[in-house]
Tab-separated table of C-alpha atoms in Angstrom:
chain	number	residue	atom	x	y	z
L	24	SER	CA	57.248	27.914	-21.416
L	25	ILE	CA	60.826	29.195	-21.601
L	26	ILE	CA	63.447	26.496	-21.880
L	27	LEU	CA	66.786	27.297	-20.296
L	28	VAL	CA	69.780	25.812	-22.061
L	29	GLN	CA	72.962	26.315	-20.032
L	30	ASP	CA	76.605	25.212	-20.137
L	31	MET	CA	76.637	24.823	-23.895
L	32	PRO	CA	80.134	23.889	-25.204
L	33	THR	CA	79.922	26.659	-27.766
L	34	PRO	CA	77.330	29.053	-26.415
L	35	PHE	CA	75.144	31.197	-28.595
L	36	ILE	CA	73.564	34.498	-27.708
L	37	HIS	CA	71.155	35.835	-30.314
L	38	GLY	CA	72.658	33.421	-32.833
L	39	ARG	CA	76.213	34.757	-32.514
L	40	ARG	CA	79.054	32.474	-31.471
L	41	GLN	CA	80.724	33.679	-28.266
L	42	ASN	CA	84.040	32.915	-26.651
L	43	ALA	CA	83.209	30.866	-23.592
L	44	SER	CA	86.221	32.096	-21.656
L	45	ALA	CA	85.687	35.750	-22.455
L	46	ALA	CA	83.889	38.015	-20.025
L	47	PRO	CA	80.588	39.283	-21.345
L	48	ALA	CA	80.639	42.742	-22.754
L	49	PRO	CA	78.192	45.244	-21.187
L	50	HIS	CA	76.223	45.541	-24.393
L	51	THR	CA	75.865	41.709	-24.513
L	52	VAL	CA	74.407	41.520	-21.017
L	53	LEU	CA	72.129	44.413	-21.829
L	54	SER	CA	70.932	42.859	-25.065
L	55	SER	CA	70.301	39.523	-23.322
L	56	THR	CA	68.261	41.280	-20.660
L	57	LEU	CA	66.250	43.090	-23.309
L	58	TYR	CA	65.726	39.779	-25.086
L	59	TYR	CA	64.359	38.214	-21.908
L	60	CYS	CA	62.043	41.182	-21.319
L	61	LEU	CA	60.736	40.932	-24.874
L	62	LEU	CA	60.014	37.229	-24.369
L	63	VAL	CA	58.075	37.892	-21.180
L	64	ALA	CA	56.083	40.645	-22.926
L	65	LEU	CA	55.384	38.279	-25.821
L	66	HIS	CA	54.077	35.558	-23.497
L	67	ILE	CA	51.813	38.009	-21.693
L	68	LEU	CA	50.460	39.394	-24.975
L	69	VAL	CA	49.795	35.955	-26.463
L	70	PHE	CA	48.126	34.718	-23.275
L	71	HIS	CA	45.703	37.653	-23.178
L	72	LEU	CA	44.906	37.422	-26.877
L	73	HIS	CA	44.430	33.645	-26.757
L	74	PRO	CA	43.275	32.358	-23.342
L	75	SER	CA	43.321	28.796	-24.668
L	76	ILE	CA	47.108	28.983	-24.851
L	77	ILE	CA	48.664	27.835	-21.613
L	78	VAL	CA	52.070	29.281	-20.748
L	79	ASP	CA	53.860	26.923	-18.406
L	80	ALA	CA	55.713	28.186	-15.374
L	81	PHE	CA	59.410	28.723	-15.860
L	82	ALA	CA	62.593	29.448	-13.899
L	83	PHE	CA	65.339	31.759	-14.934
L	84	SER	CA	68.740	33.117	-13.898
L	85	SER	CA	70.591	36.244	-14.856
L	86	PRO	CA	71.447	36.324	-18.564
L	87	GLY	CA	75.089	35.671	-19.292
L	88	PRO	CA	77.470	33.507	-21.256
L	89	GLY	CA	76.254	30.031	-21.980
L	90	LEU	CA	72.566	30.919	-21.577
L	91	LEU	CA	70.080	30.713	-24.408
L	92	LEU	CA	66.430	31.639	-23.833
L	93	VAL	CA	64.213	29.632	-26.162
L	94	PRO	CA	60.485	30.398	-26.136
L	95	SER	CA	58.163	27.399	-26.249
L	96	ILE	CA	54.353	27.708	-26.187
L	97	THR	CA	52.028	24.778	-25.572
L	98	THR	CA	48.457	24.991	-26.830
L	99	THR	CA	45.510	22.983	-25.596
L	100	LYS	CA	41.774	22.944	-26.222
L	101	THR	CA	39.568	23.055	-23.142
L	102	THR	CA	35.811	23.088	-22.785
L	103	SER	CA	35.625	23.983	-19.105
L	104	SER	CA	37.712	25.333	-16.269
L	105	ILE	CA	38.279	21.757	-15.058
L	106	ARG	CA	40.218	19.485	-17.351
L	107	MET	CA	39.662	15.741	-17.025
L	108	SER	CA	42.581	13.463	-17.741
L	109	ALA	CA	42.059	10.591	-20.113
L	110	SER	CA	42.458	8.078	-17.289
L	111	SER	CA	39.622	9.637	-15.285
L	112	SER	CA	37.224	9.955	-18.204
L	113	PRO	CA	34.630	7.160	-18.396
L	114	SER	CA	35.501	4.606	-21.051
L	115	THR	CA	31.866	4.205	-22.014
L	116	SER	CA	29.653	7.190	-21.386
L	117	THR	CA	26.267	6.296	-19.912
L	118	SER	CA	24.937	9.744	-19.047
L	119	THR	CA	25.221	13.458	-19.752
L	120	SER	CA	25.193	16.626	-17.687
L	121	THR	CA	21.450	16.898	-18.361
L	122	SER	CA	20.637	13.299	-17.403
L	123	THR	CA	17.987	12.575	-14.815
L	124	PHE	CA	19.562	12.851	-11.371
L	125	ALA	CA	18.568	10.340	-8.683
L	126	ILE	CA	19.297	9.709	-5.015
L	127	ASN	CA	18.906	6.597	-2.858
L	128	THR	CA	19.106	7.269	0.885
L	129	LYS	CA	18.962	4.980	3.911
L	130	TYR	CA	18.053	6.375	7.351
L	131	LYS	CA	18.287	4.461	10.603
L	132	ILE	CA	16.371	6.483	13.201
L	133	GLN	CA	16.339	6.463	16.990
L	134	PRO	CA	12.904	5.166	18.110
L	135	LYS	CA	11.992	8.343	20.000
L	136	TYR	CA	12.414	10.423	16.824
L	137	LYS	CA	10.464	8.127	14.514
L	138	SER	CA	7.220	10.141	14.424
L	139	GLU	CA	8.950	13.486	13.909
L	140	PHE	CA	11.221	12.023	11.237
L	141	LEU	CA	8.269	10.649	9.265
L	142	LYS	CA	6.464	13.959	9.587
L	143	VAL	CA	9.246	16.105	8.127
L	144	VAL	CA	10.147	13.603	5.406
L	145	LYS	CA	6.528	13.179	4.318
L	146	ASN	CA	6.122	16.954	4.167
L	147	VAL	CA	9.066	17.138	1.754
L	148	ALA	CA	7.735	14.207	-0.277
L	149	THR	CA	4.265	15.738	-0.544
L	150	GLN	CA	5.602	19.135	-1.606
L	151	GLU	CA	8.195	17.844	-4.064
L	152	SER	CA	5.819	15.314	-5.639
L	153	LYS	CA	3.497	18.169	-6.503
L	154	THR	CA	6.174	20.540	-7.783
L	155	THR	CA	9.817	19.906	-8.637
L	156	ALA	CA	10.673	16.253	-8.141
L	157	LEU	CA	9.978	13.733	-10.866
L	158	GLN	CA	9.638	11.187	-8.087
L	159	TYR	CA	9.895	11.078	-4.300
L	160	VAL	CA	9.356	7.662	-2.717
L	161	VAL	CA	9.454	7.035	1.038
L	162	GLY	CA	9.579	3.475	2.365
L	163	GLN	CA	10.067	1.477	5.544
L	164	GLY	CA	12.296	-1.517	6.061
L	165	TYR	CA	11.058	-5.046	6.625
L	166	PRO	CA	11.627	-7.030	9.842
L	167	ASP	CA	15.220	-7.876	8.860
L	168	ASP	CA	16.011	-4.207	9.398
L	169	ASP	CA	14.351	-3.993	12.848
L	170	ASP	CA	16.078	-2.494	15.861
L	171	ASP	CA	16.526	-4.509	19.037
L	172	ASP	CA	13.240	-3.265	20.487
L	173	GLY	CA	11.270	-4.638	17.546
L	174	GLU	CA	10.394	-1.233	16.074
L	175	LYS	CA	10.986	-0.852	12.363
L	176	ASN	CA	13.080	2.302	12.347
L	177	VAL	CA	14.942	1.908	9.062
L	178	PHE	CA	13.606	4.099	6.261
L	179	TYR	CA	14.473	4.559	2.612
L	180	VAL	CA	13.984	7.453	0.218
L	181	HIS	CA	14.303	7.502	-3.559
L	182	GLU	CA	14.291	10.856	-5.367
L	183	GLU	CA	14.531	11.809	-9.040
L	184	TYR	CA	15.007	15.247	-10.623
L	185	LYS	CA	15.484	16.486	-14.157
L	186	SER	CA	19.100	17.377	-13.351
L	187	GLN	CA	21.486	17.763	-10.447
L	188	SER	CA	21.180	21.536	-10.667
L	189	GLN	CA	17.424	21.221	-10.132
L	190	TYR	CA	18.054	19.150	-7.006
L	191	ASP	CA	20.528	21.777	-5.768
L	192	ASP	CA	17.835	24.431	-6.242
L	193	VAL	CA	15.413	22.385	-4.154
L	194	CYS	CA	17.922	22.227	-1.310
L	195	LYS	CA	18.178	26.022	-1.374
L	196	THR	CA	14.559	27.022	-1.926
L	197	CYS	CA	12.184	24.320	-0.612
L	198	GLU	CA	10.938	25.390	2.840
L	199	GLN	CA	9.956	21.821	3.758
L	200	TYR	CA	13.453	20.647	2.877
L	201	LYS	CA	14.984	23.381	5.040
L	202	THR	CA	12.756	22.307	7.949
L	203	MET	CA	13.861	18.695	7.526
L	204	LYS	CA	17.527	19.669	7.434
L	205	GLN	CA	17.095	21.819	10.549
L	206	PHE	CA	15.551	18.845	12.333
L	207	PHE	CA	18.463	16.644	11.282
L	208	ASP	CA	21.047	19.203	12.389
L	209	THR	CA	19.527	20.115	15.751
L	210	GLU	CA	18.164	16.751	16.948
L	211	ASN	CA	20.591	14.332	15.292
L	212	PRO	CA	17.940	11.593	15.189
L	213	PHE	CA	20.142	8.959	13.572
L	214	VAL	CA	21.404	5.701	15.021
L	215	GLU	CA	24.116	5.864	12.355
L	216	GLU	CA	25.004	8.295	9.606
L	217	PRO	CA	22.602	8.120	6.627
L	218	THR	CA	23.832	6.383	3.496
L	219	VAL	CA	23.367	8.653	0.473
L	220	ASP	CA	23.990	7.424	-3.087
L	221	MET	CA	23.717	9.970	-5.901
L	222	PHE	CA	23.598	8.797	-9.499
L	223	THR	CA	22.573	9.754	-13.012
L	224	LEU	CA	20.220	7.535	-14.972
L	225	CYS	CA	21.715	5.448	-17.766
L	226	HIS	CA	18.453	5.514	-19.719
L	227	ASP	CA	15.707	7.945	-20.628
L	228	TYR	CA	13.440	8.899	-17.771
L	229	ASP	CA	10.446	6.555	-17.683
L	230	GLY	CA	9.155	6.974	-14.144
L	231	PRO	CA	5.598	7.775	-12.968
L	232	HIS	CA	5.523	11.340	-14.335
L	233	SER	CA	6.534	10.374	-17.857
L	234	SER	CA	2.909	9.501	-18.660
L	235	GLY	CA	1.541	12.696	-17.119
L	236	GLN	CA	0.250	10.976	-13.983
L	237	THR	CA	1.254	11.982	-10.483
L	238	ILE	CA	3.201	9.537	-8.346
L	239	ALA	CA	0.188	8.894	-6.147
L	240	GLU	CA	-2.088	8.309	-9.162
L	241	THR	CA	0.319	5.825	-10.734
L	242	SER	CA	0.774	3.811	-7.556
L	243	SER	CA	-2.944	3.879	-6.758
L	244	ALA	CA	-3.922	2.697	-10.242
L	245	ALA	CA	-1.490	-0.195	-10.045
L	246	LYS	CA	-2.675	-1.174	-6.584
L	247	GLU	CA	-6.327	-1.073	-7.581
L	248	GLU	CA	-5.670	-3.382	-10.499
L	249	GLU	CA	-3.949	-5.828	-8.153
L	250	GLU	CA	-6.549	-5.696	-5.360
L	251	VAL	CA	-4.676	-3.116	-3.301
L	252	VAL	CA	-1.498	-4.876	-2.212
L	253	GLU	CA	1.596	-3.117	-0.948
L	254	VAL	CA	4.357	-1.974	-3.257
L	255	VAL	CA	7.650	-3.777	-2.634
L	256	CYS	CA	10.780	-1.746	-3.420
L	257	LEU	CA	14.461	-2.483	-3.850
L	258	ASN	CA	17.413	-0.100	-3.694
L	259	VAL	CA	20.510	-1.865	-4.986
L	260	GLU	CA	24.210	-1.022	-5.320
L	261	LEU	CA	26.514	-2.963	-7.657
L	262	CYS	CA	30.249	-2.253	-8.005
L	263	ILE	CA	31.628	-3.787	-11.192
L	264	HIS	CA	35.207	-4.509	-12.232
L	265	PRO	CA	36.186	-2.091	-15.052
L	266	THR	CA	37.129	-4.960	-17.359
L	267	LEU	CA	33.530	-6.229	-17.259
L	268	ARG	CA	31.872	-2.852	-17.708
L	269	GLN	CA	30.638	-3.337	-21.266
L	270	GLU	CA	29.344	-6.843	-20.610
L	271	PHE	CA	27.571	-5.577	-17.491
L	272	LEU	CA	25.922	-2.695	-19.349
L	273	GLU	CA	24.610	-4.994	-22.059
L	274	CYS	CA	23.226	-7.417	-19.483
L	275	ILE	CA	21.482	-4.706	-17.439
L	276	ARG	CA	19.998	-3.020	-20.502
L	277	GLN	CA	18.490	-6.352	-21.468
L	278	ASN	CA	17.236	-6.849	-17.924
L	279	LYS	CA	15.582	-3.442	-17.878
L	280	SER	CA	13.950	-4.020	-21.254
L	281	GLY	CA	12.428	-7.258	-19.989
L	282	SER	CA	11.462	-5.794	-16.610
L	283	ASP	CA	9.617	-2.890	-18.229
L	284	ASN	CA	7.316	-5.436	-19.863
L	285	GLU	CA	6.529	-7.343	-16.663
L	286	PRO	CA	2.868	-6.808	-15.644
L	287	LYS	CA	3.729	-6.363	-11.963
L	288	CYS	CA	6.940	-4.369	-12.313
L	289	LEU	CA	6.049	-0.728	-11.646
L	290	GLN	CA	9.549	0.648	-12.149
L	291	TYR	CA	13.087	-0.425	-12.999
L	292	THR	CA	15.453	2.545	-12.778
L	293	TRP	CA	19.233	2.369	-12.821
L	294	GLY	CA	22.230	4.647	-13.237
L	295	GLU	CA	25.908	5.234	-12.509
L	296	ASN	CA	27.254	6.830	-9.358
L	297	ALA	CA	27.887	10.553	-9.788
L	298	ASN	CA	31.343	10.319	-8.191
L	299	GLU	CA	32.563	6.739	-8.600
L	300	GLU	CA	32.903	5.139	-11.996
L	301	ASN	CA	31.653	1.550	-12.422
L	302	THR	CA	29.424	1.792	-9.338
L	303	PHE	CA	25.742	1.480	-10.240
L	304	HIS	CA	22.534	2.049	-8.310
L	305	PHE	CA	19.016	0.737	-8.883
L	306	HIS	CA	15.503	1.540	-7.701
L	307	GLU	CA	12.873	-1.103	-8.419
L	308	ARG	CA	9.168	-1.231	-7.517
L	309	TYR	CA	6.887	-4.275	-7.722
L	310	VAL	CA	3.238	-4.968	-6.968
L	311	GLY	CA	3.539	-7.137	-3.867
L	312	GLU	CA	5.766	-10.130	-3.258
L	313	ASP	CA	4.172	-11.848	-6.245
L	314	GLY	CA	5.504	-9.126	-8.518
L	315	LEU	CA	9.010	-9.477	-7.116
L	316	SER	CA	8.873	-13.268	-7.424
L	317	ALA	CA	7.710	-13.006	-11.031
L	318	HIS	CA	10.677	-10.728	-11.763
L	319	ASN	CA	13.122	-13.175	-10.176
L	320	ASP	CA	11.673	-16.005	-12.280
L	321	ALA	CA	11.760	-14.062	-15.575
L	322	PRO	CA	14.110	-15.211	-18.394
L	323	HIS	CA	15.953	-11.867	-18.514
L	324	PHE	CA	16.700	-12.104	-14.787
L	325	LYS	CA	18.169	-15.564	-15.315
L	326	VAL	CA	20.636	-14.012	-17.777
L	327	TRP	CA	21.636	-11.551	-15.052
L	328	GLU	CA	22.090	-14.388	-12.546
L	329	GLU	CA	24.423	-16.145	-14.976
L	330	PHE	CA	26.537	-12.994	-15.320
L	331	ALA	CA	26.617	-12.422	-11.560
L	332	GLY	CA	27.520	-16.048	-10.875
L	333	GLU	CA	30.417	-16.317	-13.326
L	334	GLY	CA	33.771	-15.560	-11.732
L	335	GLU	CA	33.850	-12.505	-9.486
L	336	PRO	CA	32.335	-9.553	-11.361
L	337	PHE	CA	31.918	-7.393	-8.239
L	338	ARG	CA	34.558	-5.170	-6.631
L	339	ARG	CA	32.491	-5.047	-3.449
L	340	THR	CA	29.689	-7.169	-2.073
L	341	PRO	CA	26.370	-6.119	-3.666
L	342	VAL	CA	23.989	-4.177	-1.421
L	343	VAL	CA	20.273	-4.998	-1.683
L	344	GLN	CA	17.830	-2.982	0.446
L	345	LYS	CA	14.235	-4.198	0.479
L	346	PHE	CA	11.384	-2.048	1.816
L	347	ARG	CA	7.678	-1.382	1.526
L	348	GLU	CA	6.475	1.868	0.029
L	349	LEU	CA	4.768	4.274	2.416
L	350	LEU	CA	4.116	7.064	-0.106
């Protein structure tokens, strides 16, 4: 930047003491103008040679008595075109730019569009499960989510991809996804706007594909072992006060570790919202109601209940969405 220092009691121009009451000589004005031009040229040269040097905006007036142009250059190190302030940077990092990217979505559909909705969504699920997606779960709400006419028209989707960029590619290239979006745009089948929660996993990916099995194979194997009962799923949102972040993370990590060892827990996935710090999302899958009950009775879940019951750890009321897996 260029700092302007005006109305100095004993002004200096180029280091020479001047008489404040005297009119500036032509050569003085000329030399001051040349000095200013040299400074501008210097700033331009330095900026082009060193892009990491930021030259702040400056104001100026015509050179004259009592004006001293002082160059001042501020340097900064940046790693991207967007600089994050310290206040907006997460205090405890739980993910990276390459973390598994996940989405929980809730759809409430008009009854007349139910069949067409399921058709287009299942087409996307079938295609993505075979190709790009790490996981694509479609489920239907239980009676608590029924519409007035008794039809269960609330549906849930859970998706996982290796990264957000991979998900973006799917939106651009998957023909089944384009067909689904066209259906949404032209028919507007919703009773209310879908709820979409995007988040990055706070742990290594350990879903169905991590063992080399397809989603269908994993679910089928689990069901066969448990005499073919339905898979009960939960999508959960928890908004934590920043002051309790570290305590929350420790509690949930312990809960996941215990859940992963439960015989009837098929999946316990959790991560932080991609756009809102200290907002966390979960996707859980259990073999029938017995599996969910066993989870709720487990010692590690009791530790979570103690944390949730002490004081008021939540910024907003927790959201728990329960549904049965369709595919």
